[in-house]
Tab-separated table of C-alpha atoms in Angstrom:
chain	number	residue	atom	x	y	z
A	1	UNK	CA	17.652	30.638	56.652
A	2	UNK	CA	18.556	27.903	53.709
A	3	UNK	CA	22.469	26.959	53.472
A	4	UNK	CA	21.862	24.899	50.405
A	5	UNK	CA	20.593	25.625	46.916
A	6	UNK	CA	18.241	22.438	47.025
A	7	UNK	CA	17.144	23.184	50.580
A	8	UNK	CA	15.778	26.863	48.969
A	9	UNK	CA	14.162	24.873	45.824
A	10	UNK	CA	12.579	22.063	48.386
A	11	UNK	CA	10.496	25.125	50.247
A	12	UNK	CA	10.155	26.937	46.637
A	13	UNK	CA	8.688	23.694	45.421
A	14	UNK	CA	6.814	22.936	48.402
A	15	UNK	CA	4.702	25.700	47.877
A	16	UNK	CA	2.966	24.044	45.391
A	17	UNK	CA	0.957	22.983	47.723
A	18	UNK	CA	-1.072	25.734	48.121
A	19	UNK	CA	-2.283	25.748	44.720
A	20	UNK	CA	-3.394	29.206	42.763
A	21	UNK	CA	-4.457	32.143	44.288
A	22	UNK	CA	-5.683	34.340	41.701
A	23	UNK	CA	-5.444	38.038	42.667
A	24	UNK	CA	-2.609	40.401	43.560
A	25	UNK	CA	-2.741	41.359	47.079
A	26	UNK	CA	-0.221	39.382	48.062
A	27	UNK	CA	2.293	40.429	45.480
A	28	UNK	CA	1.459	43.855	46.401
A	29	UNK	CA	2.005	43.302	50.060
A	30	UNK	CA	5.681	41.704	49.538
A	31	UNK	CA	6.259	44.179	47.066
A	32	UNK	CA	6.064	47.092	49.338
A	33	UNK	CA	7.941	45.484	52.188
A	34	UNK	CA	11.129	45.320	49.644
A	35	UNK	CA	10.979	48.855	48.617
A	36	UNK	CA	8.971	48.522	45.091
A	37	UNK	CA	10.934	46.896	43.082
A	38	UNK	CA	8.875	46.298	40.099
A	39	UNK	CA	8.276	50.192	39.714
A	40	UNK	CA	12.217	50.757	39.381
A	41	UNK	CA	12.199	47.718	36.246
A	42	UNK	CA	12.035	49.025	32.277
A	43	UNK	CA	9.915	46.245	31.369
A	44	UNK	CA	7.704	44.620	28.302
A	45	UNK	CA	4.837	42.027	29.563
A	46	UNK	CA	4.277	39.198	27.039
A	47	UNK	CA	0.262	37.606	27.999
A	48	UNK	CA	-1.705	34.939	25.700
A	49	UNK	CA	-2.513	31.195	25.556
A	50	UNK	CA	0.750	30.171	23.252
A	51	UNK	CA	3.653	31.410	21.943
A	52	UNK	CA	4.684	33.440	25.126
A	53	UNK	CA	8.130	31.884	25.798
A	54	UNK	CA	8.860	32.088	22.028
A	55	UNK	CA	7.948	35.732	21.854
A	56	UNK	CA	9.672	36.722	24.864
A	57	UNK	CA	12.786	34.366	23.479
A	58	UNK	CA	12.836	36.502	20.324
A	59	UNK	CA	12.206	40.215	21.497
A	60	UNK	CA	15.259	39.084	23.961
A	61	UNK	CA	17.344	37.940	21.709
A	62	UNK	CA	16.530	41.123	19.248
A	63	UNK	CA	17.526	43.286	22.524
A	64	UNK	CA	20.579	41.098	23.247
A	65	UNK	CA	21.605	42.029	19.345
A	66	UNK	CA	21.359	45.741	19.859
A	67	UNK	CA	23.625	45.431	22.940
A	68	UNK	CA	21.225	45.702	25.672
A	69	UNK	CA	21.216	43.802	28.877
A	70	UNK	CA	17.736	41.837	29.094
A	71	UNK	CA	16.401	40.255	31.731
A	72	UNK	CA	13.507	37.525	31.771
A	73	UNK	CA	11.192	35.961	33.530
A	74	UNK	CA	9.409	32.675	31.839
A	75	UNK	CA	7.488	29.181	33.178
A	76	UNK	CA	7.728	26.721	33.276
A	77	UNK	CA	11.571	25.922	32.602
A	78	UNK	CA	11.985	22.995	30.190
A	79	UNK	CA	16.001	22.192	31.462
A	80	UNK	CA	16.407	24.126	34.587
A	81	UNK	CA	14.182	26.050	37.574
A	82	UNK	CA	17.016	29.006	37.401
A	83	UNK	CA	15.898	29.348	33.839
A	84	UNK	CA	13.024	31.056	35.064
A	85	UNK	CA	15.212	33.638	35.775
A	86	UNK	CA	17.639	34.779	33.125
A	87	UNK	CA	20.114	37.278	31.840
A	88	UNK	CA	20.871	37.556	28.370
A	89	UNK	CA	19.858	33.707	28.157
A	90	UNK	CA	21.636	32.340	30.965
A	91	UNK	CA	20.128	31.204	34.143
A	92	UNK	CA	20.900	32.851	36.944
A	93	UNK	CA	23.121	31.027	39.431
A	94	UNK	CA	22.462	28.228	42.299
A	95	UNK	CA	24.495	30.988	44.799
A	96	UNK	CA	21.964	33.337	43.591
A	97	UNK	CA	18.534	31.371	43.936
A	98	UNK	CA	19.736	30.586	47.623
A	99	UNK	CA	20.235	34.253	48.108
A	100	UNK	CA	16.886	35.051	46.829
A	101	UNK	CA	15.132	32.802	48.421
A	102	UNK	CA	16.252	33.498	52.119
A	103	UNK	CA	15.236	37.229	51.155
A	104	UNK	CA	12.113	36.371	49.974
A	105	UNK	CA	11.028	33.113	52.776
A	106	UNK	CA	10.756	35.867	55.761
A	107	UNK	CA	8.073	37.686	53.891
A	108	UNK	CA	6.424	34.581	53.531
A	109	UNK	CA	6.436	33.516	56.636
A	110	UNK	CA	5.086	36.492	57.928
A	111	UNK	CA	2.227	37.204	55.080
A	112	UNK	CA	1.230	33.786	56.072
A	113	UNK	CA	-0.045	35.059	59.530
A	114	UNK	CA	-2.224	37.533	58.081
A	115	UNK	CA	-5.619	37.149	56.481
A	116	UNK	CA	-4.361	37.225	52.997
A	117	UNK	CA	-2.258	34.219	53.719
A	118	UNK	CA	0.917	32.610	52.566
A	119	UNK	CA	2.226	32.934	48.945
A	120	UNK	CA	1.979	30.177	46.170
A	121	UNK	CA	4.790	29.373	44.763
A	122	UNK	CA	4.376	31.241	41.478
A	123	UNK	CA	3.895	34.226	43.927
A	124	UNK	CA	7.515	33.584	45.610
A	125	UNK	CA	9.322	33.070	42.263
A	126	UNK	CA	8.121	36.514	40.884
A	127	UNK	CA	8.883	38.273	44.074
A	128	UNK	CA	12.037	36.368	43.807
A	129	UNK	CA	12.445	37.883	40.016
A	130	UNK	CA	11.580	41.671	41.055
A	131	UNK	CA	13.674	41.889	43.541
A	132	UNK	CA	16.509	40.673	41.623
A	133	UNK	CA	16.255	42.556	38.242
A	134	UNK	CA	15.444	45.502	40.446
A	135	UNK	CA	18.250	45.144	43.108
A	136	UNK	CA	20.653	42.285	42.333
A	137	UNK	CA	21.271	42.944	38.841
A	138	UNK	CA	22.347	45.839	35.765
A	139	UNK	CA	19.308	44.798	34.038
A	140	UNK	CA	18.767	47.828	30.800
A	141	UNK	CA	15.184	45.881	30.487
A	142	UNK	CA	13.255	42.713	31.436
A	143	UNK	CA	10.876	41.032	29.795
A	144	UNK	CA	8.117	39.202	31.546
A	145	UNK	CA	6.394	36.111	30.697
A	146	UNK	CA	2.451	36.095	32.606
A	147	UNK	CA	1.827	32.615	34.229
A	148	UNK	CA	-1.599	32.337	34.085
A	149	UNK	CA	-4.665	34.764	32.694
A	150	UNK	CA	-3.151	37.844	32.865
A	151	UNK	CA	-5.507	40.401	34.852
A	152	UNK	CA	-4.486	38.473	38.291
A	153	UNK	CA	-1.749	36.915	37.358
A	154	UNK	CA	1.005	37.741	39.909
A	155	UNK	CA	3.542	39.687	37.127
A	156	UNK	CA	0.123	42.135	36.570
A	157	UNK	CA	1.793	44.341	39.318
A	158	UNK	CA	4.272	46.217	36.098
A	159	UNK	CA	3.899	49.350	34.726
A	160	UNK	CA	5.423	47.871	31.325
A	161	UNK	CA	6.692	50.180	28.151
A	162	UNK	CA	4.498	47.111	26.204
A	163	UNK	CA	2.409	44.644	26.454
A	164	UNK	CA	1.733	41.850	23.777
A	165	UNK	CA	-0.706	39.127	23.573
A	166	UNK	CA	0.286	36.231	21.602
A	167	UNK	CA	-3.017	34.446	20.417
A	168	UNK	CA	-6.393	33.422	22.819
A	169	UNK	CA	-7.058	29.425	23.393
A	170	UNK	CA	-9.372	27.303	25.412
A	171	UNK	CA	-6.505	26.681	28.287
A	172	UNK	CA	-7.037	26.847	31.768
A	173	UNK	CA	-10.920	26.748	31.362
A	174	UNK	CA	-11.609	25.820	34.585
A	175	UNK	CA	-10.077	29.033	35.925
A	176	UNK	CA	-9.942	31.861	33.317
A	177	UNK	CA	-13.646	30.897	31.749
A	178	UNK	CA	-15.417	28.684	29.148
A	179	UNK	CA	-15.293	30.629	26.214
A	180	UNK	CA	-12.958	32.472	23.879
A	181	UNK	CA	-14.452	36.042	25.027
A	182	UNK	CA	-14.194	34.952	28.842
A	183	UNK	CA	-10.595	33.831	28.578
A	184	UNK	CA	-9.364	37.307	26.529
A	185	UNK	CA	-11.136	39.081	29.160
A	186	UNK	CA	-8.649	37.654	31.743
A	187	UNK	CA	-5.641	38.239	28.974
A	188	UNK	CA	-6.806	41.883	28.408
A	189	UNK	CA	-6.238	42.636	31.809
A	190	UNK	CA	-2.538	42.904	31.129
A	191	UNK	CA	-3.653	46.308	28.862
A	192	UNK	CA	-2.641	49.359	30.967
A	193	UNK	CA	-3.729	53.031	30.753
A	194	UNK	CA	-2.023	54.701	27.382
A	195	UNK	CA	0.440	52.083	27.270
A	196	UNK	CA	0.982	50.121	23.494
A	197	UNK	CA	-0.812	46.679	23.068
A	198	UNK	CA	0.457	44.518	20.233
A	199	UNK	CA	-1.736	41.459	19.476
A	200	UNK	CA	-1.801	38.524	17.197
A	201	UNK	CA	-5.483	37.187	18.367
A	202	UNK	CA	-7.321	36.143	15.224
A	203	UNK	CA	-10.607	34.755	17.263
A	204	UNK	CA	-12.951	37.129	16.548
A	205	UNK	CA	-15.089	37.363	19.639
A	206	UNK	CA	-11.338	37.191	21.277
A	207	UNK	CA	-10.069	40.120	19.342
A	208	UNK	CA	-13.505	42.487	20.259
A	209	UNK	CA	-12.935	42.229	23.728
A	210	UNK	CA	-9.222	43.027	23.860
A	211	UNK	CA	-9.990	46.007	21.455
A	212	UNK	CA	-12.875	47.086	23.926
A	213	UNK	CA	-10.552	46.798	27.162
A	214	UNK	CA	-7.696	48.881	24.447
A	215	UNK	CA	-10.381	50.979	23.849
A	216	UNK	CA	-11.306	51.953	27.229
A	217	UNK	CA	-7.582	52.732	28.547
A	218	UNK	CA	-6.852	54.321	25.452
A	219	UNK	CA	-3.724	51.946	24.867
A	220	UNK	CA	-3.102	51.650	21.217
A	221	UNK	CA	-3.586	48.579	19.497
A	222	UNK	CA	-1.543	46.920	16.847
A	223	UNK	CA	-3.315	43.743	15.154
A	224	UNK	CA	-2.506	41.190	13.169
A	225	UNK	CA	-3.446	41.308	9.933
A	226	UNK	CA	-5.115	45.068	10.271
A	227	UNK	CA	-2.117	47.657	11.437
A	228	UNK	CA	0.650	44.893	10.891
A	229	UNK	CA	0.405	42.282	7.995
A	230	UNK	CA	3.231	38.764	7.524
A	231	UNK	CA	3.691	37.778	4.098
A	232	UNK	CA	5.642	35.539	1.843
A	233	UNK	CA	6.235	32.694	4.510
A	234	UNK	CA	8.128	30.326	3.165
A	235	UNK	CA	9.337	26.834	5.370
A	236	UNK	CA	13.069	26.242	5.076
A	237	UNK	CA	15.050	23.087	6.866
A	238	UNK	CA	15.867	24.523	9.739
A	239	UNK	CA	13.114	27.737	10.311
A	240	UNK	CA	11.257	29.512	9.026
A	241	UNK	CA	11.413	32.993	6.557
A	242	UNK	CA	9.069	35.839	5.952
A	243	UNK	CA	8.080	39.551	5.527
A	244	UNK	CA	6.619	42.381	8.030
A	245	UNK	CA	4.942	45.483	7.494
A	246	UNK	CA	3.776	47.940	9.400
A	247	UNK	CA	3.079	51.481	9.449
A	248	UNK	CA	6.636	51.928	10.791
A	249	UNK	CA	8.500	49.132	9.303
A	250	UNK	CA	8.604	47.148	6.182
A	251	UNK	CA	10.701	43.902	6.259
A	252	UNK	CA	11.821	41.927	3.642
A	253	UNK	CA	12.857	38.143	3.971
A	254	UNK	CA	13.383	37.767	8.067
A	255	UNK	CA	14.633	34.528	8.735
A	256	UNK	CA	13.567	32.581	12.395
A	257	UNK	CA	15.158	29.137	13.700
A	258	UNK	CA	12.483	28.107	14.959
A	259	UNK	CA	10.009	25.940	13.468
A	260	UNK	CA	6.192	26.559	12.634
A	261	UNK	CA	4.126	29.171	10.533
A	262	UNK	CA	3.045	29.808	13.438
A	263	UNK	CA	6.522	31.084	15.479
A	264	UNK	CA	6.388	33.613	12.182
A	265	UNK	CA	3.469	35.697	14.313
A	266	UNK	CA	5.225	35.445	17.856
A	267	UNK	CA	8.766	36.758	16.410
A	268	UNK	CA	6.218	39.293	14.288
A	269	UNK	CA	5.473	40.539	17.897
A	270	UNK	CA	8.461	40.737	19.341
A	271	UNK	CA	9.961	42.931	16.189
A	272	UNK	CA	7.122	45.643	16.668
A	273	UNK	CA	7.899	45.478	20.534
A	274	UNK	CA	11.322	45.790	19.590
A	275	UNK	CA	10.427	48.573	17.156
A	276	UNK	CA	8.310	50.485	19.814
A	277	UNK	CA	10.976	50.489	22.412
A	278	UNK	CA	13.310	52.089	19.613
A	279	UNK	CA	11.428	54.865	19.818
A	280	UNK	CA	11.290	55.856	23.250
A	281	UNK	CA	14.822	55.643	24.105
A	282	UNK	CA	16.397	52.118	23.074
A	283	UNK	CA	18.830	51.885	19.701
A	284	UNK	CA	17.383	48.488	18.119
A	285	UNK	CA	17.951	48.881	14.323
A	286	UNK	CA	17.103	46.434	11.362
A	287	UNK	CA	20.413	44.746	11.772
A	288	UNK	CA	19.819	43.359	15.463
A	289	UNK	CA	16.209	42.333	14.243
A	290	UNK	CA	17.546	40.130	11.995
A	291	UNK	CA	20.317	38.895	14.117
A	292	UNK	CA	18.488	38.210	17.044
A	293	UNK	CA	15.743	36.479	15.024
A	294	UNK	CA	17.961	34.345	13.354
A	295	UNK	CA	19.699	33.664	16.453
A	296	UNK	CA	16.999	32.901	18.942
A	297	UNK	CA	16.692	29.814	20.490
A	298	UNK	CA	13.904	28.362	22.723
A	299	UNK	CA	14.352	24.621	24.107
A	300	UNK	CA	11.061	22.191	23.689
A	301	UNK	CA	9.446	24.091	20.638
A	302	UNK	CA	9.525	21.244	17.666
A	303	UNK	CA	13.036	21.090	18.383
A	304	UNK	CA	14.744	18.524	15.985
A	305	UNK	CA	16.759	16.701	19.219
A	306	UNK	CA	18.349	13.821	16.562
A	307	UNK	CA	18.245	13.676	12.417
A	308	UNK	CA	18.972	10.133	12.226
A	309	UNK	CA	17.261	8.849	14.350
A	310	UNK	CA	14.418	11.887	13.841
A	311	UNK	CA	13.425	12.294	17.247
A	312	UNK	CA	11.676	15.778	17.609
A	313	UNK	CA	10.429	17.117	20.769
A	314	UNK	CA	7.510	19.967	21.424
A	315	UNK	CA	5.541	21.277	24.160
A	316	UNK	CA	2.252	21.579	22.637
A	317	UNK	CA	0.413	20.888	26.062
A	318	UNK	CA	-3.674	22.365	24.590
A	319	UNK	CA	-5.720	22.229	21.706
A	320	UNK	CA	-4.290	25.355	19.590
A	321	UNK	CA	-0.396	23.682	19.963
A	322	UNK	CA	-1.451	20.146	19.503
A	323	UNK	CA	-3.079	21.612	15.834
A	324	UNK	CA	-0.020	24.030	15.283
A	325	UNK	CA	2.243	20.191	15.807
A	326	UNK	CA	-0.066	18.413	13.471
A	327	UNK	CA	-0.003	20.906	10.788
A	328	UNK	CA	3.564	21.286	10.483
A	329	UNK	CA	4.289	17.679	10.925
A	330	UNK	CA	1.706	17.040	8.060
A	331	UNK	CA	3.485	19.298	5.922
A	332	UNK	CA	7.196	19.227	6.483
A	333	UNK	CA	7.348	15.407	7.253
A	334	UNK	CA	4.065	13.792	4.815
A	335	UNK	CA	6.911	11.030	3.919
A	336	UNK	CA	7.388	10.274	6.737
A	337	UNK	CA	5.844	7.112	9.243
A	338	UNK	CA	5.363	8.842	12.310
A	339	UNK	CA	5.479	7.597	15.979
A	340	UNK	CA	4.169	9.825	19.002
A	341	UNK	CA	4.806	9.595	22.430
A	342	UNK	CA	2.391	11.803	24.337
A	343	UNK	CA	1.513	12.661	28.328
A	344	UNK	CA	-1.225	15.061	29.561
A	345	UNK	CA	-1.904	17.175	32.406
A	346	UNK	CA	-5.800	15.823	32.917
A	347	UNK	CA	-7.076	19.326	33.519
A	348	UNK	CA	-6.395	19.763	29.680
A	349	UNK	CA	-9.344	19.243	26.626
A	350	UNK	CA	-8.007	15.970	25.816
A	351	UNK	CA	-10.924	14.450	23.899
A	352	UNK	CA	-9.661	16.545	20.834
A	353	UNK	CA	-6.000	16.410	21.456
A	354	UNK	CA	-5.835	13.452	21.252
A	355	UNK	CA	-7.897	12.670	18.434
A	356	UNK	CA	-5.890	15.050	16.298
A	357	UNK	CA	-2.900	12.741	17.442
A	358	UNK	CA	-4.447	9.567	16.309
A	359	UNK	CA	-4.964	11.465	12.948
A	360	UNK	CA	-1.375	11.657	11.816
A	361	UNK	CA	0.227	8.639	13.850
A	362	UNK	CA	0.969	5.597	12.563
A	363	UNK	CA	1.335	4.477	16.368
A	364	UNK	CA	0.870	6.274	19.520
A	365	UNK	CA	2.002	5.559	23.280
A	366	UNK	CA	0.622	7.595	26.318
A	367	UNK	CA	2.718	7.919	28.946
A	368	UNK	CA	2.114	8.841	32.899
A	369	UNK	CA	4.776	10.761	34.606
A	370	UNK	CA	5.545	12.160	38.196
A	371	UNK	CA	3.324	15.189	38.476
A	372	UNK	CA	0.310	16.266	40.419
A	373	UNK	CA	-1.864	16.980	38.139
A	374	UNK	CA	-0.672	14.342	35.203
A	375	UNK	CA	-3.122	11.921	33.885
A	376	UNK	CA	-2.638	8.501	34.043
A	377	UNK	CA	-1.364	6.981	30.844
A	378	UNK	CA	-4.738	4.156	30.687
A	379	UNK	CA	-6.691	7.656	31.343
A	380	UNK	CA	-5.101	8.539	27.888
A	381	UNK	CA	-5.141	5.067	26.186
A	382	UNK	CA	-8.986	5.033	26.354
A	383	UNK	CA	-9.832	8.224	25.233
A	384	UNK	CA	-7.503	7.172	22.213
A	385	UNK	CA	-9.657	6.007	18.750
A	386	UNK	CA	-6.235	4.612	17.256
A	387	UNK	CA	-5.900	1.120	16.138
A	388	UNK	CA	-2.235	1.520	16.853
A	389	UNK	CA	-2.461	2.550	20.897
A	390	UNK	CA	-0.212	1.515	23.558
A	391	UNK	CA	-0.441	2.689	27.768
A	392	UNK	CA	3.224	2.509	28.550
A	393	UNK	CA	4.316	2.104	32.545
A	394	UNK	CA	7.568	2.743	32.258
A	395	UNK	CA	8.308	5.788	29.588
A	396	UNK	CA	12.284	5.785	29.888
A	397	UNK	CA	12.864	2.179	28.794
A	398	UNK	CA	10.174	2.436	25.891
A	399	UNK	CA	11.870	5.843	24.535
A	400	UNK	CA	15.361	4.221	24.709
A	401	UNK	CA	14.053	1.034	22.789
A	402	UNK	CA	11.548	3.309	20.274
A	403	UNK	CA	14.981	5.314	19.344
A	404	UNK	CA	16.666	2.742	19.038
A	405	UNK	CA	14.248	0.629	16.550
A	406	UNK	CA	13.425	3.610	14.422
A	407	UNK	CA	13.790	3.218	11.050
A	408	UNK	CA	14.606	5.787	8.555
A	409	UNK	CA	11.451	6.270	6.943
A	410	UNK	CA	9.924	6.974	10.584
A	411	UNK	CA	10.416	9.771	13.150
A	412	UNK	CA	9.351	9.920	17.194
A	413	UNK	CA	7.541	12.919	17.781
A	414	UNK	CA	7.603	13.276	21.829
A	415	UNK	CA	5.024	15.958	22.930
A	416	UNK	CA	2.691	16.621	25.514
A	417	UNK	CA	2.926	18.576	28.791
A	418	UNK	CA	5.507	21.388	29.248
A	419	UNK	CA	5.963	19.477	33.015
A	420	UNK	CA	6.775	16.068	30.959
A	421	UNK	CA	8.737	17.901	28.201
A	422	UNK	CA	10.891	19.407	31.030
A	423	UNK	CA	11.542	15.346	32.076
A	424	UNK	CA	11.727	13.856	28.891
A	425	UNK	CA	14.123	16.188	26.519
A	426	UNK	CA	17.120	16.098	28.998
A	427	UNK	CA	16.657	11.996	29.197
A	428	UNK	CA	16.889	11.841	25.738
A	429	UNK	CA	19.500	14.325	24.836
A	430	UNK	CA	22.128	11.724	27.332
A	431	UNK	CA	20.475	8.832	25.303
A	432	UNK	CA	21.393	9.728	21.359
């Protein structure tokens, strides 16, 4: 048994080394040793390439607004691992993890002497989260954020009120599939018998096969565009404002904090979740949609970190958030000379990341940091087309000296790998 908080997060961490295990045996097997936990959970399950951890951020905070209790479960954290697991916001406790994880480490041991073998770490963390919001916890409702794919991803063990799937990308290819139907295949699996599917995929060979999977477990299907429409978006300092409709609702002006046309479609999700739930036994009315939009907060998402100095920071770690960065920077900041700092996990398309980069920077730096599966900043440098390039050893020293030489027609946009962003926002926070 651990006595220490960091002696529980050493063996979590050290998991890692047994990679992914796609499939949910294992969950299964650990789930029925603790008594079923995830059957006892009220739950909503939030799949899709991007915009999870903003969705779930939003329906939560809409929840939080009506009074409600809400649990989540999210990955990767950007400040702290007991982020992962939250309550109304706030990470659970160090006391807590250690608790968890000497509940959870002698089901581990022993699943690792049978033929399915030991857990992965993902697989330990969302036994740890079950258990907790099931057992540990007044949770009224928990919201759960899929890792990876979805249909054997190790949260795909819920019964959920919901389910919602953001948008479909070309992430992960060399797991979930090569193309855009292969990839919502593996999202769709989150769909369960009868049970509501909300959905802003536009793809269209993306959007036919979650319909068909809909379709066949007669879940109904709300769709972007089709049985829900966003209008009037209009960009605002600090957010962003719009209109819903839907056949149950119709929204005037809703005002988000965080940035992006695009965040307008996750928090478009999480008010029809929120809406759903409403009717089938929750009290969420238009005032706590508008409160907890307005009020939710999700760390690493082009968050302005400085004004003067600009220094903005955002996790847009695959092709669909490196174009949803470049678009907004093109058109909120067009005046503006603007610096990137950038690191990559090398499993990512980076060919086309990066180019999109070199489009809109007047100079760009790759950076290598601590991390498995990180590629190495001259790895970056020479996909790079840029005339302005630099491979940078040592990222803290160049940040503190780019901040500190930045002039006021320029801005440092830091992006890149949720792992790095995790790293880099806390460094800079202590340095401005």
């Amino acid at each position: 048994m651990f006595t220490t908080y960091q002696e529980a997060l050493n063996w979590i961490h050290g998991r890692l080394r047994l990679g992914i295990k796609p499939g949910l045996t294992r969950m299964e097997w650990m789930m029925e040793k603790l008594g079923s936990p995830e059957k006892k959970i009220k739950a909503v399950h939030v799949g899709g390439t991007n915009g999870k951890g903003s969705t779930v951020t939003f329906l939560r905070s809409i929840l939080q607004a009506a009074g409600y209790t809400v649990g989540t479960f999210t990955s990767p954290y950007i400040e702290q691992f007991n982020e992962r697991i939250s309550v109304n916001g706030k990470p659970i406790s160090d006391a807590e993890i250690l608790e968890l994880t000497n509940v959870i480490k002698p089901l581990a041991d022993e699943l690792e002497g049978t033929e399915l073998g030991g857990p992965t770490e993902f697989e330990v963390i969302t036994a740890m989260a079950f258990y907790y919001f099931a057992k540990a916890s007044k949770i009224d409702i928990v919201i759960f954020e899929v890792g990876l794919g979805g249909r054997f991803d190790s949260t795909n063990i819920i019964e959920p009120l919901a389910s919602i799937i953001t948008n479909i990308g070309l992430d992960h290819t060399n797991i979930l599939g090569d193309t855009y139907e292969e990839i919502a295949f593996e999202k769709a699996g989150i769909i369960k018998n009868n049970t509501p599917i909300f959905t802003a995929v536009k793809h269209p060979g993306a959007l036919k096969v979650i319909e068909e999977v809909a379709e066949k477990k007669t879940a109904p299907i709300s769709r972007l565009n089709q049985e829900f429409q966003i209008s009037g978006h209009e960009s605002i300092a600090r957010g962003e404002v719009f209109a819903l409709k839907s056949k149950s609702l119709s929204l005037e002006e809703l005002e988000i904090s965080m940035i992006g046309q695009h965040q307008t479609e996750n928090a478009a999700l999480a008010v029809l979740a929120a809406d759903y739930v409403n009717q089938v036994g929750f009290q969420v009315n238009e005032q706590a949609i508008r409160k907890g939009l307005k009020e939710a907060y999700w760390p690493g998402r082009l968050e302005i970190l400085s004004e003067t100095p600009l220094v903005i920071i955002d996790g847009a770690h695959n092709q669909e958030g490196i174009t949803a960065l470049v678009h907004e920077l093109s058109s909120r900041y067009s005046d503006r000379r603007i610096q990137i700092v950038f690191a990559a996990l090398r499993d990512k398309k980076l060919d086309e990341m990066i180019s999109m980069l070199d489009g809109i920077s007047e100079q760009i730096a790759f950076v290598s940091f601590d991390f498995p599966r990180a590629a190495k900043a001259e790895e970056l440098y020479e996909i790079s087309r840029s005339d302005n390039k630099l491979a940078v050893a040592d990222w803290q020293s160049f940040l503190l000296e780019k901040i500190k030489k930045l002039g006021t027609d320029e801005m440092l946009v830091v992006t890149g790998s949720l792992y790095f962003i995790s790293e880099a926002k806390p460094f800079i926070c202590a340095s401005i």
